[in-house]
Coordinates of C-alpha atoms in Angstrom, one line a residue:
X1 CA 21.4 3.6 -11.7
X2 CA 21.3 7.4 -12.8
X3 CA 22.3 10.1 -10.3
X4 CA 18.8 11.1 -9.6
X5 CA 17.8 7.6 -8.7
X6 CA 20.7 7.4 -6.4
X7 CA 19.7 10.6 -4.8
X8 CA 16.2 9.3 -4.3
X9 CA 17.2 6.2 -2.9
X10 CA 19.3 8.0 -0.4
X11 CA 16.5 10.3 0.4
X12 CA 14.2 7.6 1.1
X13 CA 16.7 5.5 3.2
X14 CA 17.4 8.7 5.3
X15 CA 13.7 9.2 5.9
X16 CA 13.3 5.6 6.8
X17 CA 16.3 5.9 9.3
X18 CA 14.9 9.1 10.7
X19 CA 11.9 7.3 11.8
X20 CA 13.4 3.9 12.4
X21 CA 16.1 4.9 14.8
X22 CA 13.9 6.5 17.4
X23 CA 11.4 3.7 17.3
X24 CA 14.4 1.2 17.7
X25 CA 15.8 3.2 20.4
X26 CA 12.4 3.5 22.1
X27 CA 11.9 -0.3 21.8
X28 CA 15.5 -1.1 23.2
X29 CA 14.6 1.4 26.1
X30 CA 11.5 -0.5 26.8
X31 CA 13.3 -3.9 26.6
X32 CA 16.2 -2.6 28.8
X33 CA 13.7 -1.4 31.4
X34 CA 11.8 -4.6 31.2
X35 CA 15.1 -6.4 31.4
X36 CA 16.0 -4.4 34.5
X37 CA 12.6 -4.7 36.2
X38 CA 12.4 -8.5 35.6
X39 CA 16.0 -9.0 36.9
X40 CA 14.9 -7.2 40.2
X41 CA 11.8 -9.5 40.4
X42 CA 13.7 -12.5 39.4
X43 CA 15.8 -12.1 42.4
X44 CA 12.8 -12.2 44.8
X45 CA 11.6 -15.7 43.9
X46 CA 9.9 -17.8 41.2
X47 CA 6.6 -17.1 42.8
X48 CA 7.2 -13.2 42.2
X49 CA 8.0 -14.1 38.4
X50 CA 4.9 -16.5 38.3
X51 CA 2.5 -13.8 39.9
X52 CA 4.0 -11.1 37.3
X53 CA 3.4 -13.5 34.4
X54 CA -0.3 -14.5 35.1
X55 CA -1.1 -10.8 36.0
X56 CA 0.5 -9.6 32.6
X57 CA -1.9 -11.9 30.8
X58 CA -4.8 -10.0 32.0
X59 CA -3.4 -6.5 31.5
X60 CA -2.1 -7.4 28.1
X61 CA -5.6 -8.2 26.9
X62 CA -6.3 -4.4 27.5
X63 CA -3.1 -3.4 25.9
X64 CA -4.0 -5.5 23.1
X65 CA -7.3 -3.9 22.5
X66 CA -6.0 -0.3 22.7
X67 CA -2.9 -1.2 20.6
X68 CA -5.3 -2.1 17.9
X69 CA -7.6 0.9 18.4
X70 CA -4.7 3.2 18.0
X71 CA -3.3 1.2 14.9
X72 CA -6.7 2.2 13.2
X73 CA -6.1 5.6 14.3
X74 CA -2.4 5.5 13.2
X75 CA -3.7 4.4 9.6
X76 CA -6.3 7.2 9.3
X77 CA -3.7 9.7 10.6
X78 CA -0.9 8.6 8.2
X79 CA -3.4 8.7 5.3
X80 CA -4.8 12.1 6.1
X81 CA -1.1 13.1 6.6
X82 CA 0.0 12.2 3.3
X83 CA -3.0 13.8 1.6
X84 CA -2.6 16.9 3.7
X85 CA -6.2 16.8 5.3
X86 CA -5.3 18.4 8.6
X87 CA -9.0 18.8 9.7
X88 CA -9.7 15.2 9.5
X89 CA -6.4 14.2 11.1
X90 CA -7.4 16.5 14.3
X91 CA -10.9 14.9 14.2
X92 CA -9.6 11.4 14.4
X93 CA -7.1 12.1 17.1
X94 CA -9.7 13.8 19.4
X95 CA -12.4 11.2 18.8
X96 CA -10.0 8.3 19.3
X97 CA -8.7 9.9 22.5
X98 CA -12.1 10.7 24.1
X99 CA -13.5 7.0 23.5
X100 CA -10.3 5.7 24.6
X101 CA -10.3 7.1 28.0
X102 CA -14.2 6.2 28.3
X103 CA -13.8 2.5 27.6
X104 CA -10.5 1.9 29.5
X105 CA -11.9 3.4 32.7
X106 CA -14.7 0.6 32.6
X107 CA -12.2 -2.1 32.0
X108 CA -10.1 -0.8 34.8
X109 CA -12.8 -0.9 37.3
X110 CA -13.6 -4.3 36.1
X111 CA -10.2 -5.8 36.4
X112 CA -9.6 -4.0 40.0
X113 CA -12.8 -5.6 41.6
X114 CA -12.6 -8.9 39.7
X115 CA -8.8 -9.4 39.8
X116 CA -9.0 -12.8 41.8
X117 CA -11.7 -14.2 39.5
X118 CA -9.7 -13.5 36.4
X119 CA -6.4 -15.2 37.8
X120 CA -8.2 -18.1 38.9
X121 CA -8.3 -19.2 35.2
X122 CA -4.7 -20.4 35.7
X123 CA -5.5 -22.5 38.5
X124 CA -2.6 -21.2 40.5
X125 CA -1.6 -22.2 44.1
X126 CA -2.9 -20.1 46.8
X127 CA 0.4 -18.4 47.4
X128 CA 0.7 -17.6 43.8
X129 CA -2.9 -16.4 43.6
X130 CA -2.4 -14.0 46.6
X131 CA 0.6 -12.5 45.2
X132 CA -0.7 -11.9 41.5
X133 CA -4.0 -10.6 42.8
X134 CA -2.3 -7.9 45.0
X135 CA -0.1 -7.1 41.9
X136 CA -3.0 -7.0 39.4
X137 CA -5.0 -4.7 41.6
X138 CA -2.3 -2.1 41.8
X139 CA -1.2 -2.2 38.1
X140 CA -4.8 -1.8 37.0
X141 CA -4.7 1.8 38.1
X142 CA -2.1 2.4 35.3
X143 CA -4.2 1.0 32.6
X144 CA -6.0 4.4 31.7
X145 CA -2.5 6.1 31.5
X146 CA -1.1 3.2 29.5
X147 CA -4.0 3.5 26.9
X148 CA -3.5 7.3 26.5
X149 CA 0.2 6.8 25.8
X150 CA -0.7 4.2 23.3
X151 CA -2.9 6.8 21.6
X152 CA -0.1 9.5 21.7
X153 CA 2.5 7.2 20.3
X154 CA 0.1 5.8 17.5
X155 CA -0.7 9.3 16.3
X156 CA 2.9 10.8 16.3
X157 CA 4.0 7.7 14.7
X158 CA 1.4 7.9 11.9
X159 CA 2.8 11.5 11.0
X160 CA 6.2 10.1 10.9
X161 CA 7.2 11.8 14.2
X162 CA 9.2 8.9 16.2
X163 CA 11.4 11.1 18.2
X164 CA 8.7 12.6 20.6
X165 CA 7.4 8.9 21.5
X166 CA 11.3 8.0 22.1
X167 CA 11.9 10.8 24.6
X168 CA 8.5 10.0 26.3
X169 CA 9.6 6.3 26.5
X170 CA 13.0 7.2 27.9
X171 CA 11.6 9.2 30.7
X172 CA 8.8 6.6 31.4
X173 CA 11.6 3.8 31.7
X174 CA 13.8 5.8 33.7
X175 CA 11.1 6.5 36.3
X176 CA 10.0 2.7 36.1
X177 CA 13.7 1.6 37.0
X178 CA 14.5 4.3 39.7
X179 CA 11.3 3.7 41.5
X180 CA 11.4 -0.1 41.2
X181 CA 15.1 -0.1 42.7
X182 CA 13.8 2.3 45.6
X183 CA 10.5 0.4 46.4
X184 CA 11.3 -3.5 45.5
X185 CA 14.4 -3.7 47.7
X186 CA 13.8 -0.6 50.1
X187 CA 17.0 1.4 49.2
X188 CA 17.7 4.8 50.7
X189 CA 15.2 4.3 53.5
X190 CA 12.0 3.3 51.3
X191 CA 10.0 0.5 52.7
X192 CA 10.8 -3.0 51.1
X193 CA 7.6 -3.7 49.2
X194 CA 8.8 -6.5 46.8
X195 CA 6.3 -7.4 44.1
X196 CA 3.9 -4.5 45.2
X197 CA 6.7 -1.9 44.8
X198 CA 7.2 -3.3 41.4
X199 CA 3.5 -2.6 40.6
X200 CA 3.7 0.8 42.1
X201 CA 6.7 1.7 40.0
X202 CA 5.0 0.6 36.9
X203 CA 1.8 2.9 37.7
X204 CA 4.1 6.0 38.6
X205 CA 5.8 5.7 35.2
X206 CA 2.8 5.1 33.2
X207 CA 1.1 8.3 34.7
X208 CA 4.1 10.6 34.1
X209 CA 4.3 9.0 30.4
X210 CA 0.6 9.9 29.8
X211 CA 0.9 13.5 31.2
X212 CA 3.7 14.1 29.0
X213 CA 2.0 12.7 25.9
X214 CA -1.2 14.9 26.7
X215 CA 1.0 18.0 26.9
X216 CA 2.7 17.2 23.5
X217 CA -0.9 17.0 22.0
X218 CA -2.5 20.0 23.5
X219 CA 0.7 22.1 23.2
X220 CA 0.0 25.1 21.0
X221 CA 2.1 23.4 18.3
X222 CA 0.6 19.9 19.2
X223 CA -1.8 18.0 16.8
X224 CA -4.8 19.1 18.8
X225 CA -3.5 22.7 20.0
X226 CA -4.9 24.5 22.8
X227 CA -8.3 23.2 22.6
X228 CA -10.4 24.0 25.7
X229 CA -14.1 24.6 24.4
X230 CA -16.9 22.3 25.2
X231 CA -17.3 21.0 21.8
X232 CA -14.0 19.0 22.2
X233 CA -15.7 16.6 24.6
X234 CA -18.5 15.9 22.2
X235 CA -18.3 12.3 20.8
X236 CA -19.0 11.6 17.1
X237 CA -20.1 8.0 17.1
X238 CA -19.8 7.5 13.3
X239 CA -16.1 8.6 13.0
X240 CA -15.4 6.4 16.4
X241 CA -16.8 3.5 14.7
X242 CA -15.0 4.2 11.3
X243 CA -11.8 4.1 13.3
X244 CA -12.5 1.2 15.6
X245 CA -13.7 -0.5 12.3
X246 CA -10.1 -0.3 10.9
X247 CA -8.5 -0.8 14.3
X248 CA -10.5 -3.8 15.5
X249 CA -8.8 -6.2 13.2
X250 CA -5.5 -5.3 14.8
X251 CA -6.9 -5.4 18.3
X252 CA -8.5 -8.9 17.7
X253 CA -5.0 -10.2 16.2
X254 CA -3.4 -8.9 19.4
X255 CA -6.1 -10.3 21.6
X256 CA -6.0 -13.7 19.8
X257 CA -2.1 -13.7 20.9
X258 CA -2.9 -12.8 24.5
X259 CA -5.9 -15.3 24.9
X260 CA -3.4 -17.9 23.4
X261 CA -1.0 -16.7 25.9
X262 CA -3.4 -17.3 28.7
X263 CA -4.0 -20.7 27.6
X264 CA -0.2 -21.4 27.1
X265 CA 0.6 -20.2 30.4
X266 CA -1.9 -22.4 32.0
X267 CA -0.7 -25.4 30.0
X268 CA 3.0 -24.4 31.0
X269 CA 1.9 -23.9 34.8
X270 CA 1.0 -27.5 34.8
X271 CA 4.6 -28.4 34.3
X272 CA 5.4 -26.3 37.6
X273 CA 6.5 -22.9 38.8
X274 CA 10.2 -23.3 37.5
X275 CA 8.7 -24.1 34.0
X276 CA 6.5 -21.0 34.1
X277 CA 9.5 -18.8 35.4
X278 CA 11.5 -20.0 32.5
X279 CA 8.9 -19.3 29.9
X280 CA 8.3 -15.8 31.6
X281 CA 11.9 -14.9 31.6
X282 CA 12.4 -16.4 28.3
X283 CA 9.7 -14.0 26.8
X284 CA 11.6 -11.0 28.4
X285 CA 14.7 -12.3 27.1
X286 CA 13.7 -12.8 23.5
X287 CA 12.8 -9.2 23.1
X288 CA 16.3 -8.8 22.3
X289 CA 15.7 -9.8 18.8
X290 CA 12.2 -8.8 18.3
X291 CA 12.2 -5.4 19.9
X292 CA 14.8 -3.8 17.7
X293 CA 12.8 -5.1 14.7
X294 CA 9.6 -4.3 15.7
X295 CA 10.0 -0.7 14.6
X296 CA 10.0 -1.7 11.0
X297 CA 6.5 -3.0 11.0
X298 CA 5.3 0.4 12.7
X299 CA 7.3 2.3 9.8
X300 CA 5.6 0.1 7.3
X301 CA 2.3 1.1 8.4
X302 CA 3.3 4.7 8.3
X303 CA 5.1 5.1 5.2
X304 CA 2.8 2.8 3.1
X305 CA -0.1 4.7 4.3
X306 CA 1.6 8.1 3.3
X307 CA 2.6 6.6 0.0
X308 CA -0.9 5.6 -0.6
X309 CA -2.2 9.1 0.7
X310 CA 0.0 10.8 -1.7
X311 CA -0.9 8.4 -4.5
X312 CA 2.7 7.4 -5.0
X313 CA 2.7 3.7 -5.9
X314 CA 6.4 3.4 -6.8
X315 CA 7.5 5.1 -3.5
X316 CA 5.4 2.6 -1.4
X317 CA 7.3 -0.2 -3.2
X318 CA 10.6 1.3 -2.6
X319 CA 10.0 2.0 1.1
X320 CA 9.0 -1.9 1.8
X321 CA 11.9 -3.1 -0.1
X322 CA 14.2 -1.1 1.9
X323 CA 12.5 -2.2 5.2
X324 CA 12.7 -5.6 4.5
X325 CA 16.5 -5.4 3.8
X326 CA 17.1 -3.5 7.1
X327 CA 15.0 -5.9 9.1
X328 CA 16.9 -8.7 7.8
X329 CA 20.3 -7.3 8.8
X330 CA 19.3 -6.3 12.3
X331 CA 17.5 -9.6 13.0
X332 CA 20.5 -11.8 11.9
X333 CA 22.6 -10.0 14.4
X334 CA 20.0 -10.0 17.2
X335 CA 19.0 -13.5 16.7
X336 CA 22.6 -14.7 16.8
X337 CA 22.7 -13.6 20.5
X338 CA 19.8 -15.8 21.5
X339 CA 21.2 -18.9 19.6
X340 CA 24.9 -18.6 20.7
X341 CA 24.5 -16.9 24.1
X342 CA 21.4 -18.2 25.5
X343 CA 22.6 -19.1 29.1
X344 CA 24.4 -15.7 29.5
X345 CA 21.2 -13.8 28.6
X346 CA 19.1 -15.9 31.0
X347 CA 21.8 -15.3 33.9
X348 CA 21.2 -11.4 33.6
X349 CA 17.6 -12.1 34.6
X350 CA 17.9 -14.9 37.4
X351 CA 20.4 -16.9 39.6
X352 CA 18.0 -20.0 39.5
X353 CA 20.1 -22.6 37.8
X354 CA 16.9 -24.7 36.7
X355 CA 15.1 -21.7 35.4
X356 CA 18.3 -20.7 33.4
X357 CA 18.8 -24.3 31.9
X358 CA 15.3 -24.5 30.9
X359 CA 14.9 -20.9 29.5
X360 CA 18.0 -21.3 27.6
X361 CA 16.4 -24.0 25.3
X362 CA 13.3 -21.8 24.9
X363 CA 15.8 -18.9 23.5
X364 CA 17.6 -21.2 21.1
X365 CA 14.5 -22.2 19.7
X366 CA 12.9 -18.8 19.3
X367 CA 16.3 -17.5 18.1
X368 CA 16.1 -19.8 15.0
X369 CA 12.6 -18.4 13.9
X370 CA 13.3 -14.6 14.5
X371 CA 14.0 -13.8 10.6
X372 CA 10.4 -15.2 9.5
X373 CA 8.8 -13.7 12.6
X374 CA 10.1 -10.2 12.0
X375 CA 9.8 -10.2 8.3
X376 CA 6.2 -11.1 8.8
X377 CA 6.0 -7.9 10.8
X378 CA 6.8 -6.0 7.9
X379 CA 4.6 -7.6 5.6
X380 CA 1.7 -7.0 8.1
X381 CA 2.7 -3.3 8.5
X382 CA 2.4 -2.8 4.9
X383 CA -1.0 -4.5 4.7
X384 CA -2.4 -2.4 7.7
X385 CA -1.1 0.8 6.0
X386 CA -3.0 0.2 3.0
X387 CA -6.3 -0.6 5.2
X388 CA -6.0 -4.4 5.1
X389 CA -5.9 -4.7 8.8
X390 CA -8.2 -7.9 8.8
X391 CA -5.4 -9.7 6.8
X392 CA -2.8 -9.9 9.7
X393 CA -5.7 -10.6 12.1
X394 CA -6.5 -13.8 9.7
X395 CA -2.9 -15.0 9.8
X396 CA -2.7 -14.6 13.5
X397 CA -5.9 -16.6 13.9
X398 CA -4.8 -19.4 11.9
X399 CA -1.3 -19.6 13.4
X400 CA -2.7 -19.6 17.0
X401 CA -5.9 -21.4 16.8
X402 CA -4.8 -23.7 13.9
X403 CA -1.3 -24.6 15.1
X404 CA -0.1 -23.2 18.3
X405 CA -3.0 -24.1 20.7
X406 CA -4.1 -27.5 19.4
X407 CA -0.7 -28.8 19.0
X408 CA 0.4 -27.6 22.4
X409 CA -2.5 -29.3 24.0
X410 CA -1.9 -32.5 22.0
X411 CA 1.8 -32.7 23.1
X412 CA 1.0 -32.1 26.7
X413 CA -2.2 -33.9 27.6
X414 CA -2.3 -36.8 24.9
X415 CA 1.5 -37.4 24.0
X416 CA 2.6 -36.4 27.5
X417 CA 5.7 -34.7 26.0
X418 CA 7.8 -32.2 28.3
X419 CA 7.4 -28.3 27.9
X420 CA 10.1 -28.1 25.3
X421 CA 7.7 -29.6 22.8
X422 CA 5.5 -26.5 23.4
X423 CA 8.1 -24.3 22.3
X424 CA 8.8 -26.3 19.3
X425 CA 5.2 -25.9 18.2
X426 CA 5.5 -22.1 18.8
X427 CA 8.5 -22.0 16.3
X428 CA 6.5 -24.0 13.6
X429 CA 3.5 -21.6 14.2
X430 CA 5.8 -18.5 13.5
X431 CA 7.2 -20.2 10.3
X432 CA 3.7 -20.9 9.1
X433 CA 2.5 -17.4 9.7
X434 CA 5.5 -16.0 7.7
X435 CA 4.5 -18.2 4.6
X436 CA 0.9 -17.3 5.0
X437 CA 1.6 -13.3 5.4
X438 CA 3.9 -13.5 2.1
X439 CA 1.3 -15.3 0.3
X440 CA -1.5 -12.9 1.0
X441 CA 0.8 -9.8 0.6
X442 CA 1.5 -10.9 -2.8
X443 CA -2.3 -11.5 -3.6
X444 CA -3.2 -8.1 -2.7
X445 CA -2.6 -4.9 -4.9
X446 CA -1.9 -2.7 -1.6
X447 CA -0.8 0.2 -3.6
X448 CA -3.8 1.0 -5.5
X449 CA -6.1 1.2 -2.7
X450 CA -8.9 4.1 -2.1
X451 CA -8.0 6.3 0.8
X452 CA -9.8 5.5 3.9
X453 CA -10.2 9.0 5.1
X454 CA -12.2 9.6 1.8
X455 CA -14.7 6.8 3.0
X456 CA -15.6 8.4 6.5
X457 CA -18.0 11.2 7.4
X458 CA -17.0 14.7 6.6
X459 CA -13.6 13.7 5.2

């Protein structure tokens, strides 16, 4: 390798880490905040954990929708940024933000007034339904602010700016933990609100996060600048459609996952509330592995999009090679914690012996499939950056509806196996998705794609 190649490799690695490190720190902050919040709720009782779990199945569908929309925006932003088309970049951000606010307000009202109806899908006990309904009604008020934060994060990361979202996430998570500590247990003279306190803390943190994010966008040095004229609030339906068209496959991919989670939650609840608590806490504990690596998929979308925008095929290939290598190293370390220390991780979240015992088995199984899961995330991120947002959706659909759901139903209701069989099925699903993602990635010439920003109006 000559000196120029070495310097180029170092420069690329440095650029990757300048984006990955803040995203990883942001994700770890989210994980730690989730751990601490779940640990506080886990010490209320199993009903509280279950109420949180089934409520999140509803709110996560909204999250999935807007995560997909902002993925579409991020693809446009990264390509426009790589092509130095600042006018189109600003227009995409503006229209995504406006349409997101309108849509999320409608969904928030629907969830607030129909909370109990949605939760009855899980066929919960009266006690579980009562607690979950109260929790869901409160957290629904945070959904508009959550959606705004997703837009801000997607836009900034699409431009390669991961430090600002990291700082916002730090503030949000700190507020969530502090408010939860005060309101769940009634410390320092605050009322003891239990699960309601956790919901209020979540909403407060989301409001603060969204306000900071809007300030960043509208600051004089921000993407949108100090725009206060009426024309800013005019919707461009053609451009909104273009962004949503690209983002919707990613949204559907996530929604498929959330719908599957609803079905799985209902199946697992048939084994009892202890099984549901073990699954819910296991999901939180599993984030030890997939959270640090999740940033590499986001970086793949941004860097591949920018490489295509600048029409530099070789650069895109080098980025992907480095991203896969670093993902592999981090995953090996983090997955080892789940495989070799599962009980210790579960004890951080609950004191319930049966929940710890059952949840530990879940962590071992999931730990064994973390490498294919996280490498798939990088392949899917690269495909999204090139505009192939429907490919990851197809992969998710095949895995979920072809393997996870039907075989979970079979193991439970036909073969009458225990809940551990469902977790094995989930592991098989992840491995199959990895193989399919790899095959589809190899079949697509992602580095020779026409720029998406050249296909939409006024580009």
